[in-house]
Structures are given as C-alpha cells and as structure tokens.
MMTF fields as JSON, N, C-alpha, C and O atoms, coordinates in Angstrom:
{
  "mmtfVersion": "1.0.0",
  "mmtfProducer": "UNKNOWN",
  "numBonds": 399,
  "numAtoms": 400,
  "numGroups": 100,
  "numChains": 1,
  "numModels": 1,
  "chainsPerModel": [1],
  "groupsPerChain": [100],
  "chainIdList": ["A"],
  "bondAtomList": [4, 2, 8, 6, 12, 10, 16, 14, 20, 18, 24, 22, 28, 26, 32, 30, 36, 34, 40, 38, 44, 42, 48, 46, 52, 50, 56, 54, 60, 58, 64, 62, 68, 66, 72, 70, 76, 74, 80, 78, 84, 82, 88, 86, 92, 90, 96, 94, 100, 98, 104, 102, 108, 106, 112, 110, 116, 114, 120, 118, 124, 122, 128, 126, 132, 130, 136, 134, 140, 138, 144, 142, 148, 146, 152, 150, 156, 154, 160, 158, 164, 162, 168, 166, 172, 170, 176, 174, 180, 178, 184, 182, 188, 186, 192, 190, 196, 194, 200, 198, 204, 202, 208, 206, 212, 210, 216, 214, 220, 218, 224, 222, 228, 226, 232, 230, 236, 234, 240, 238, 244, 242, 248, 246, 252, 250, 256, 254, 260, 258, 264, 262, 268, 266, 272, 270, 276, 274, 280, 278, 284, 282, 288, 286, 292, 290, 296, 294, 300, 298, 304, 302, 308, 306, 312, 310, 316, 314, 320, 318, 324, 322, 328, 326, 332, 330, 336, 334, 340, 338, 344, 342, 348, 346, 352, 350, 356, 354, 360, 358, 364, 362, 368, 366, 372, 370, 376, 374, 380, 378, 384, 382, 388, 386, 392, 390, 396, 394],
  "bondOrderList": [1, 1, 1, 1, 1, 1, 1, 1, 1, 1, 1, 1, 1, 1, 1, 1, 1, 1, 1, 1, 1, 1, 1, 1, 1, 1, 1, 1, 1, 1, 1, 1, 1, 1, 1, 1, 1, 1, 1, 1, 1, 1, 1, 1, 1, 1, 1, 1, 1, 1, 1, 1, 1, 1, 1, 1, 1, 1, 1, 1, 1, 1, 1, 1, 1, 1, 1, 1, 1, 1, 1, 1, 1, 1, 1, 1, 1, 1, 1, 1, 1, 1, 1, 1, 1, 1, 1, 1, 1, 1, 1, 1, 1, 1, 1, 1, 1, 1, 1],
  "groupList": [{"groupName": "MET", "atomNameList": ["N", "CA", "C", "O"], "elementList": ["N", "C", "C", "O"], "formalChargeList": [0, 0, 0, 0], "bondAtomList": [1, 0, 2, 1, 3, 2], "bondOrderList": [1, 1, 2], "singleLetterCode": "M", "chemCompType": "L-PEPTIDE LINKING"}, {"groupName": "GLU", "atomNameList": ["N", "CA", "C", "O"], "elementList": ["N", "C", "C", "O"], "formalChargeList": [0, 0, 0, 0], "bondAtomList": [1, 0, 2, 1, 3, 2], "bondOrderList": [1, 1, 2], "singleLetterCode": "E", "chemCompType": "L-PEPTIDE LINKING"}, {"groupName": "LEU", "atomNameList": ["N", "CA", "C", "O"], "elementList": ["N", "C", "C", "O"], "formalChargeList": [0, 0, 0, 0], "bondAtomList": [1, 0, 2, 1, 3, 2], "bondOrderList": [1, 1, 2], "singleLetterCode": "L", "chemCompType": "L-PEPTIDE LINKING"}, {"groupName": "PRO", "atomNameList": ["N", "CA", "C", "O"], "elementList": ["N", "C", "C", "O"], "formalChargeList": [0, 0, 0, 0], "bondAtomList": [1, 0, 2, 1, 3, 2], "bondOrderList": [1, 1, 2], "singleLetterCode": "P", "chemCompType": "L-PEPTIDE LINKING"}, {"groupName": "HIS", "atomNameList": ["N", "CA", "C", "O"], "elementList": ["N", "C", "C", "O"], "formalChargeList": [0, 0, 0, 0], "bondAtomList": [1, 0, 2, 1, 3, 2], "bondOrderList": [1, 1, 2], "singleLetterCode": "H", "chemCompType": "L-PEPTIDE LINKING"}, {"groupName": "VAL", "atomNameList": ["N", "CA", "C", "O"], "elementList": ["N", "C", "C", "O"], "formalChargeList": [0, 0, 0, 0], "bondAtomList": [1, 0, 2, 1, 3, 2], "bondOrderList": [1, 1, 2], "singleLetterCode": "V", "chemCompType": "L-PEPTIDE LINKING"}, {"groupName": "GLY", "atomNameList": ["N", "CA", "C", "O"], "elementList": ["N", "C", "C", "O"], "formalChargeList": [0, 0, 0, 0], "bondAtomList": [1, 0, 2, 1, 3, 2], "bondOrderList": [1, 1, 2], "singleLetterCode": "G", "chemCompType": "PEPTIDE LINKING"}, {"groupName": "ALA", "atomNameList": ["N", "CA", "C", "O"], "elementList": ["N", "C", "C", "O"], "formalChargeList": [0, 0, 0, 0], "bondAtomList": [1, 0, 2, 1, 3, 2], "bondOrderList": [1, 1, 2], "singleLetterCode": "A", "chemCompType": "L-PEPTIDE LINKING"}, {"groupName": "ARG", "atomNameList": ["N", "CA", "C", "O"], "elementList": ["N", "C", "C", "O"], "formalChargeList": [0, 0, 0, 0], "bondAtomList": [1, 0, 2, 1, 3, 2], "bondOrderList": [1, 1, 2], "singleLetterCode": "R", "chemCompType": "L-PEPTIDE LINKING"}, {"groupName": "ILE", "atomNameList": ["N", "CA", "C", "O"], "elementList": ["N", "C", "C", "O"], "formalChargeList": [0, 0, 0, 0], "bondAtomList": [1, 0, 2, 1, 3, 2], "bondOrderList": [1, 1, 2], "singleLetterCode": "I", "chemCompType": "L-PEPTIDE LINKING"}, {"groupName": "SER", "atomNameList": ["N", "CA", "C", "O"], "elementList": ["N", "C", "C", "O"], "formalChargeList": [0, 0, 0, 0], "bondAtomList": [1, 0, 2, 1, 3, 2], "bondOrderList": [1, 1, 2], "singleLetterCode": "S", "chemCompType": "L-PEPTIDE LINKING"}, {"groupName": "ASP", "atomNameList": ["N", "CA", "C", "O"], "elementList": ["N", "C", "C", "O"], "formalChargeList": [0, 0, 0, 0], "bondAtomList": [1, 0, 2, 1, 3, 2], "bondOrderList": [1, 1, 2], "singleLetterCode": "D", "chemCompType": "L-PEPTIDE LINKING"}, {"groupName": "GLN", "atomNameList": ["N", "CA", "C", "O"], "elementList": ["N", "C", "C", "O"], "formalChargeList": [0, 0, 0, 0], "bondAtomList": [1, 0, 2, 1, 3, 2], "bondOrderList": [1, 1, 2], "singleLetterCode": "Q", "chemCompType": "L-PEPTIDE LINKING"}, {"groupName": "LYS", "atomNameList": ["N", "CA", "C", "O"], "elementList": ["N", "C", "C", "O"], "formalChargeList": [0, 0, 0, 0], "bondAtomList": [1, 0, 2, 1, 3, 2], "bondOrderList": [1, 1, 2], "singleLetterCode": "K", "chemCompType": "L-PEPTIDE LINKING"}, {"groupName": "THR", "atomNameList": ["N", "CA", "C", "O"], "elementList": ["N", "C", "C", "O"], "formalChargeList": [0, 0, 0, 0], "bondAtomList": [1, 0, 2, 1, 3, 2], "bondOrderList": [1, 1, 2], "singleLetterCode": "T", "chemCompType": "L-PEPTIDE LINKING"}, {"groupName": "ASN", "atomNameList": ["N", "CA", "C", "O"], "elementList": ["N", "C", "C", "O"], "formalChargeList": [0, 0, 0, 0], "bondAtomList": [1, 0, 2, 1, 3, 2], "bondOrderList": [1, 1, 2], "singleLetterCode": "N", "chemCompType": "L-PEPTIDE LINKING"}, {"groupName": "TYR", "atomNameList": ["N", "CA", "C", "O"], "elementList": ["N", "C", "C", "O"], "formalChargeList": [0, 0, 0, 0], "bondAtomList": [1, 0, 2, 1, 3, 2], "bondOrderList": [1, 1, 2], "singleLetterCode": "Y", "chemCompType": "L-PEPTIDE LINKING"}, {"groupName": "PHE", "atomNameList": ["N", "CA", "C", "O"], "elementList": ["N", "C", "C", "O"], "formalChargeList": [0, 0, 0, 0], "bondAtomList": [1, 0, 2, 1, 3, 2], "bondOrderList": [1, 1, 2], "singleLetterCode": "F", "chemCompType": "L-PEPTIDE LINKING"}],
  "groupTypeList": [0, 1, 2, 3, 4, 5, 6, 7, 7, 6, 8, 9, 10, 8, 9, 1, 11, 5, 11, 4, 12, 6, 13, 3, 5, 3, 14, 7, 0, 8, 4, 14, 2, 9, 3, 5, 3, 15, 10, 8, 11, 16, 2, 5, 2, 7, 10, 10, 14, 3, 15, 5, 11, 2, 7, 11, 12, 17, 16, 1, 5, 17, 11, 7, 9, 7, 1, 10, 17, 8, 17, 1, 11, 3, 7, 6, 14, 10, 6, 7, 7, 11, 3, 7, 7, 1, 7, 7, 6, 6, 6, 10, 0, 6, 1, 7, 11, 13, 6, 13],
  "groupIdList": [1, 2, 3, 4, 5, 6, 7, 8, 9, 10, 11, 12, 13, 14, 15, 16, 17, 18, 19, 20, 21, 22, 23, 24, 25, 26, 27, 28, 29, 30, 31, 32, 33, 34, 35, 36, 37, 38, 39, 40, 41, 42, 43, 44, 45, 46, 47, 48, 49, 50, 51, 52, 53, 54, 55, 56, 57, 58, 59, 60, 61, 62, 63, 64, 65, 66, 67, 68, 69, 70, 71, 72, 73, 74, 75, 76, 77, 78, 79, 80, 81, 82, 83, 84, 85, 86, 87, 88, 89, 90, 91, 92, 93, 94, 95, 96, 97, 98, 99, 100],
  "secStructList": [7, 7, 7, 1, 1, 1, 7, 7, 7, 7, 7, 3, 3, 3, 3, 3, 7, 7, 7, 1, 1, 1, 7, 7, 7, 7, 3, 3, 3, 3, 3, 7, 7, 7, 7, 7, 6, 6, 1, 1, 7, 7, 7, 7, 7, 7, 5, 7, 7, 1, 7, 6, 6, 1, 6, 6, 4, 4, 4, 2, 2, 2, 2, 2, 6, 6, 6, 6, 7, 7, 7, 7, 7, 6, 6, 1, 7, 7, 7, 7, 1, 7, 2, 2, 2, 2, 2, 6, 6, 7, 1, 7, 7, 7, 1, 6, 6, 6, 6, 7],
  "xCoordList": [0.874, -0.305, 0.801, 1.971, 0.471, 1.227, 0.278, -0.888, 1.47, 0.502, 0.988, 1.89, 0.149, 0.976, 1.911, 2.467, 1.949, 3.335, 4.575, 4.91, 4.925, 5.447, 5.894, 6.776, 5.194, 5.253, 4.846, 3.787, 5.722, 4.991, 5.462, 6.519, 4.293, 4.079, 3.552, 2.39, 3.59, 3.195, 2.15, 1.599, 1.233, 0.169, -0.243, -0.261, -1.02, -1.671, -2.168, -2.144, -3.717, -5.31, -5.176, -4.342, -5.792, -6.132, -7.393, -7.953, -7.842, -8.525, -7.86, -7.393, -8.02, -7.693, -8.165, -8.547, -8.215, -8.069, -7.727, -7.167, -7.614, -7.133, -7.488, -8.45, -6.763, -7.151, -7.133, -6.201, -8.799, -9.577, -9.671, -10.577, -8.69, -9.633, -9.871, -11.031, -8.439, -8.477, -10.023, -10.816, -10.449, -11.395, -11.242, -11.199, -11.192, -10.811, -11.594, -12.619, -11.429, -12.745, -12.037, -11.001, -12.61, -12.594, -12.594, -13.402, -10.746, -11.034, -9.43, -8.501, -10.419, -10.11, -8.559, -8.719, -7.413, -6.122, -5.705, -6.149, -4.772, -4.482, -2.939, -2.579, -2.59, -0.372, 0.078, 0.12, 0.406, 1.366, 2.275, 2.341, 3.134, 4.721, 4.778, 4.071, 6.117, 6.545, 7.681, 8.251, 8.28, 9.555, 10.158, 9.932, 11.03, 11.17, 12.507, 13.387, 12.483, 14.031, 15.547, 15.647, 15.961, 17.774, 17.429, 17.84, 17.135, 17.038, 16.349, 15.489, 17.224, 16.55, 15.389, 14.623, 14.729, 13.565, 13.031, 13.277, 11.443, 10.038, 9.01, 9.533, 7.933, 7.73, 6.108, 5.169, 6.166, 5.044, 2.973, 2.617, 2.206, 1.004, 0.078, 0.956, -0.347, -0.89, -2.829, -3.087, -3.486, -5.171, -5.666, -5.38, -6.513, -7.183, -8.955, -9.089, -10.085, -11.067, -11.944, -12.283, -12.177, -13.82, -14.507, -14.965, -15.188, -16.175, -15.826, -16.058, -15.215, -14.625, -16.381, -16.144, -17.75, -18.817, -18.729, -19.504, -18.053, -18.191, -16.507, -16.266, -15.53, -14.0, -13.601, -12.386, -14.168, -14.364, -14.554, -13.605, -15.759, -15.448, -13.813, -12.955, -14.023, -12.942, -11.585, -10.899, -11.19, -9.934, -10.374, -9.527, -11.195, -10.856, -10.741, -9.946, -11.054, -11.029, -9.155, -8.291, -8.759, -7.006, -6.461, -5.796, -6.663, -5.852, -6.364, -5.87, -7.058, -7.1, -5.807, -4.654, -6.381, -5.174, -3.522, -2.671, -3.304, -1.885, -1.997, -0.991, -2.792, -2.611, -2.087, -1.241, -2.674, -2.388, -1.23, -1.222, -0.048, 1.393, 2.451, 2.413, 3.097, 4.373, 5.807, 5.907, 6.891, 8.148, 8.413, 8.186, 8.981, 9.267, 10.86, 10.976, 12.043, 13.2, 13.38, 12.62, 15.205, 15.298, 15.538, 15.821, 15.218, 16.026, 14.418, 14.415, 13.083, 12.41, 12.007, 11.731, 11.741, 11.175, 10.424, 10.527, 9.118, 8.72, 8.969, 8.032, 10.329, 9.999, 9.479, 9.585, 8.849, 8.069, 8.684, 9.906, 7.651, 8.369, 8.72, 9.662, 8.649, 9.357, 10.004, 9.877, 11.266, 12.494, 11.814, 12.018, 11.17, 10.851, 10.09, 10.719, 8.789, 8.839, 9.834, 10.241, 10.173, 11.001, 11.556, 10.963, 12.855, 13.52, 12.272, 12.782, 11.674, 10.533, 10.067, 8.838, 10.576, 10.598, 8.818, 8.076, 8.607, 7.361, 6.94, 7.639, 6.302, 6.432, 8.03, 8.241, 8.844, 9.197, 9.169, 8.158, 9.538, 9.633, 10.157, 11.015, 9.72, 10.542, 11.48, 11.908, 11.847, 12.927, 12.63, 13.019, 11.671, 10.639, 10.615, 11.006, 9.917, 9.033, 10.222, 9.867, 11.804, 12.633, 12.506, 12.183, 12.971, 12.889, 11.846, 11.994, 10.699, 8.921, 8.562, 7.367],
  "yCoordList": [-1.252, 0.077, 1.098, 0.716, 2.439, 3.829, 4.832, 5.156, 5.348, 5.737, 6.612, 6.272, 8.852, 9.896, 10.878, 11.861, 10.259, 11.273, 10.253, 10.566, 9.248, 8.054, 7.783, 8.278, 7.056, 6.562, 4.184, 3.558, 3.918, 2.521, 1.275, 1.002, 0.904, 0.272, -0.919, -0.719, -2.192, -3.026, -3.671, -2.612, -4.505, -4.506, -5.529, -6.337, -6.26, -7.604, -7.469, -6.471, -8.194, -8.144, -8.905, -9.348, -9.798, -11.476, -11.426, -10.361, -12.747, -12.112, -13.575, -14.416, -13.596, -14.031, -14.147, -13.11, -15.599, -15.891, -15.093, -14.311, -14.619, -13.967, -14.769, -15.493, -14.504, -15.022, -14.017, -13.301, -14.159, -12.889, -14.218, -14.994, -13.937, -14.511, -15.905, -16.314, -17.015, -17.993, -17.891, -18.362, -17.732, -17.605, -17.463, -16.255, -17.944, -16.477, -16.322, -16.792, -15.419, -14.424, -13.87, -13.206, -14.172, -14.069, -12.446, -11.721, -12.162, -10.433, -10.773, -11.446, -9.619, -9.014, -7.636, -6.483, -7.986, -7.241, -6.735, -7.301, -5.567, -5.235, -4.563, -3.88, -5.134, -4.037, -3.782, -4.643, -2.378, -2.082, -1.202, -0.202, -1.982, -1.968, -0.444, 0.129, 0.228, 1.246, 1.737, 2.341, 1.407, 1.868, 2.876, 3.999, 2.815, 3.593, 5.176, 4.526, 5.962, 6.439, 6.334, 6.777, 6.161, 6.014, 5.012, 5.464, 4.415, 2.965, 1.761, 1.932, 0.332, -1.165, -1.073, -1.513, -0.349, -0.619, -0.338, 0.229, -0.95, -0.49, 0.001, 0.91, -0.123, 0.512, 0.011, 0.496, -1.148, -1.509, -0.995, -1.401, -0.132, 0.425, -1.222, -2.061, -1.488, -2.421, -2.177, -1.492, -2.618, -2.272, -3.309, -4.321, -3.166, -4.901, -4.759, -3.825, -5.793, -4.591, -5.912, -6.309, -6.515, -8.032, -7.781, -8.848, -6.488, -7.128, -6.99, -5.938, -7.993, -8.434, -8.909, -9.247, -8.781, -8.773, -7.366, -7.19, -6.316, -4.85, -4.891, -3.834, -5.882, -5.487, -5.29, -5.262, -5.182, -4.279, -2.674, -1.891, -2.331, -0.67, -0.255, 0.569, -1.607, -0.903, -1.201, -1.125, -1.784, -1.086, -0.376, -0.559, 0.376, 2.059, 2.59, 3.511, 2.577, 3.746, 3.004, 3.81, 1.951, 1.711, 2.417, 3.259, 2.195, 2.267, 4.337, 4.795, 5.061, 6.655, 6.507, 6.939, 5.915, 6.025, 6.101, 6.859, 5.351, 4.789, 5.842, 6.528, 6.39, 7.448, 8.657, 9.306, 8.909, 10.595, 10.233, 10.759, 9.158, 9.276, 9.617, 9.612, 9.816, 11.347, 11.09, 11.122, 10.861, 11.012, 12.431, 12.777, 13.622, 14.884, 14.127, 13.383, 14.601, 14.618, 16.187, 17.124, 15.776, 17.181, 19.036, 20.131, 18.411, 19.707, 19.979, 21.128, 19.567, 19.827, 19.651, 20.803, 18.503, 17.877, 16.837, 16.167, 17.242, 15.787, 14.566, 13.953, 14.182, 13.251, 12.476, 11.257, 13.011, 12.768, 11.825, 11.769, 10.88, 9.818, 10.981, 10.38, 12.419, 12.839, 13.376, 14.424, 13.129, 13.624, 15.328, 16.401, 15.291, 16.522, 17.338, 18.345, 17.136, 18.062, 18.768, 19.929, 17.551, 18.472, 19.323, 20.382, 19.02, 20.219, 21.152, 22.267, 21.241, 22.719, 22.808, 22.756, 22.9, 22.652, 22.651, 23.278, 21.379, 21.167, 20.265, 19.253, 20.235, 19.951, 20.659, 20.431, 21.607, 22.001, 23.065, 23.711, 23.436, 24.056, 25.54, 25.517, 26.928, 27.854, 28.447, 27.717, 29.094, 29.556, 29.479, 28.94, 30.368, 31.206, 30.204, 30.339, 28.754, 27.892, 26.391, 25.352, 26.934, 25.08, 25.922, 27.069, 24.656, 24.288, 24.582, 24.968, 24.321, 23.925, 23.024, 22.873],
  "zCoordList": [0.73, -0.138, -0.347, -0.368, -0.508, -0.046, 0.737, 0.511, 2.078, 2.803, 2.002, 1.237, 2.005, 1.074, 1.687, 1.199, 3.124, 3.449, 4.641, 5.784, 3.979, 3.622, 2.153, 1.451, 1.999, 1.108, 0.573, 0.544, 0.404, 0.3, 1.802, 2.372, 1.92, 2.84, 3.121, 2.767, 3.569, 4.447, 4.622, 4.924, 4.735, 4.906, 5.195, 4.266, 7.212, 7.322, 7.513, 8.233, 7.279, 8.116, 8.163, 7.374, 9.053, 9.651, 10.595, 10.855, 11.136, 12.062, 12.425, 11.657, 14.392, 14.956, 16.314, 16.857, 17.172, 18.244, 19.019, 18.251, 20.091, 21.127, 22.674, 22.933, 23.242, 24.46, 25.606, 25.972, 26.259, 26.538, 28.896, 29.202, 29.605, 30.563, 30.111, 30.065, 29.622, 29.015, 27.968, 28.784, 27.341, 26.729, 24.747, 24.514, 23.94, 22.557, 22.365, 22.858, 21.369, 21.217, 19.951, 19.937, 19.139, 17.076, 17.475, 18.053, 16.63, 17.587, 15.229, 14.783, 14.861, 13.741, 13.389, 13.788, 12.747, 13.424, 11.729, 10.731, 11.715, 10.45, 11.34, 12.299, 10.51, 11.345, 9.778, 8.9, 9.646, 8.76, 9.111, 9.826, 8.254, 8.212, 7.792, 6.963, 8.818, 8.18, 8.118, 9.027, 6.54, 6.803, 7.528, 7.075, 8.759, 9.427, 7.734, 7.171, 7.499, 6.688, 7.263, 8.407, 7.065, 6.853, 7.897, 8.965, 7.988, 9.107, 7.952, 7.088, 8.397, 8.175, 8.396, 7.538, 9.865, 10.597, 9.911, 8.847, 10.732, 10.664, 11.533, 12.178, 11.845, 12.461, 12.394, 11.763, 13.296, 12.803, 13.811, 14.918, 12.913, 13.598, 14.168, 13.964, 14.361, 14.836, 15.479, 16.468, 14.973, 15.387, 15.476, 14.836, 16.329, 16.147, 17.198, 17.989, 16.999, 17.311, 16.746, 15.631, 18.561, 18.585, 17.822, 17.414, 16.979, 16.082, 14.906, 14.311, 14.345, 13.885, 12.408, 11.248, 12.935, 11.827, 11.342, 10.402, 11.663, 11.341, 10.428, 9.845, 10.308, 10.408, 9.089, 8.893, 8.37, 6.76, 7.588, 7.564, 8.243, 8.182, 8.675, 8.36, 9.842, 10.696, 10.94, 11.96, 9.041, 8.741, 7.81, 6.936, 7.359, 6.848, 7.85, 7.662, 8.83, 9.974, 10.162, 9.818, 10.536, 10.354, 9.937, 10.54, 7.855, 7.224, 6.813, 5.783, 7.465, 7.515, 9.042, 9.044, 9.95, 10.891, 10.166, 10.63, 9.184, 8.988, 8.252, 8.435, 7.417, 6.403, 6.707, 6.091, 7.728, 8.659, 9.659, 10.772, 9.207, 10.412, 8.912, 7.681, 9.747, 9.561, 9.917, 11.143, 9.369, 10.363, 10.093, 8.934, 11.167, 11.396, 11.953, 12.927, 10.961, 11.602, 12.491, 12.74, 12.867, 13.647, 13.228, 13.714, 12.123, 10.782, 10.593, 10.152, 10.681, 11.321, 9.82, 9.486, 8.268, 7.404, 8.243, 9.27, 6.593, 7.128, 6.28, 5.768, 6.119, 5.991, 5.17, 5.304, 4.214, 3.017, 2.085, 1.953, 1.257, 0.215, -0.858, -1.374, -1.704, -2.33, -2.359, -1.727, -3.116, -2.412, -3.305, -2.736, -4.466, -5.28, -4.138, -3.812, -3.393, -2.616, -1.851, -1.876, -1.029, 0.048, -0.88, -1.084, -1.657, -2.445, -2.772, -2.665, -2.922, -3.68, -1.865, -1.805, -0.714, 0.596, 0.906, 1.661, -0.327, 1.16, 1.832, 1.797, 2.273, 4.243, 5.597, 6.788, 4.443, 5.248, 6.384, 6.108, 7.148, 7.907, 8.367, 9.249, 7.845, 8.501, 9.079, 9.973, 9.043, 9.878, 11.357, 12.394, 10.852, 12.368, 13.378, 14.538, 12.624, 13.088, 13.785, 14.341, 13.407, 14.169, 15.342, 15.65, 15.941, 17.436, 18.423, 19.582, 17.734, 18.24, 18.968, 19.22]
}
C-alpha cells in the first residue's frame, strides 16, 4: 500500500482468536509496516477490534489512521516519500518554526 506522507508500506490483515481470560475471542487485526527513513527498521502500527462483523469498516478506520502517519526529522522536514516535494519546500518548516 502507499501512505501519502511516507510512501510504500506493508499491510497484514487477519481474523485471529485472542485469549481473553482463558476464552478465545475472534478479533480482526490489521498491522501496517512502515519503513523508518534512513534505517533498516520498520514501525508496526497494530490495530484490532473484537467486532469481526464490522471488520471491513474498522479496516477503513485503521487505514485512515495509517494514512495520517508521518515522520519528522530534527531538521524539521516531514520525511515525505517524494524528494522533489522536499526540495521544493513541501513539508519543510520555516526558519521561525524550527526548534518548536
């Protein structure tokens, strides 16, 4: 999948029984794997709901949360996937905003 502020990311969706006080509870899960810029690491955004009948609707909510994710580096740039946007000033903070 493509995340607007990050670029390519992975996604895993499944229904899994989760143990709750010794009782299995069917749970809809979605994990979004987001590559960390300038690293070999990934951030895993884990979302779940026991409302498996509404899994598709919850997956839409989970995706909206993932799509809002962005990285910011100490220099104040957004970590956008598009280097041309960065070079053009997209996502960069002005001098007055740095350090806030």
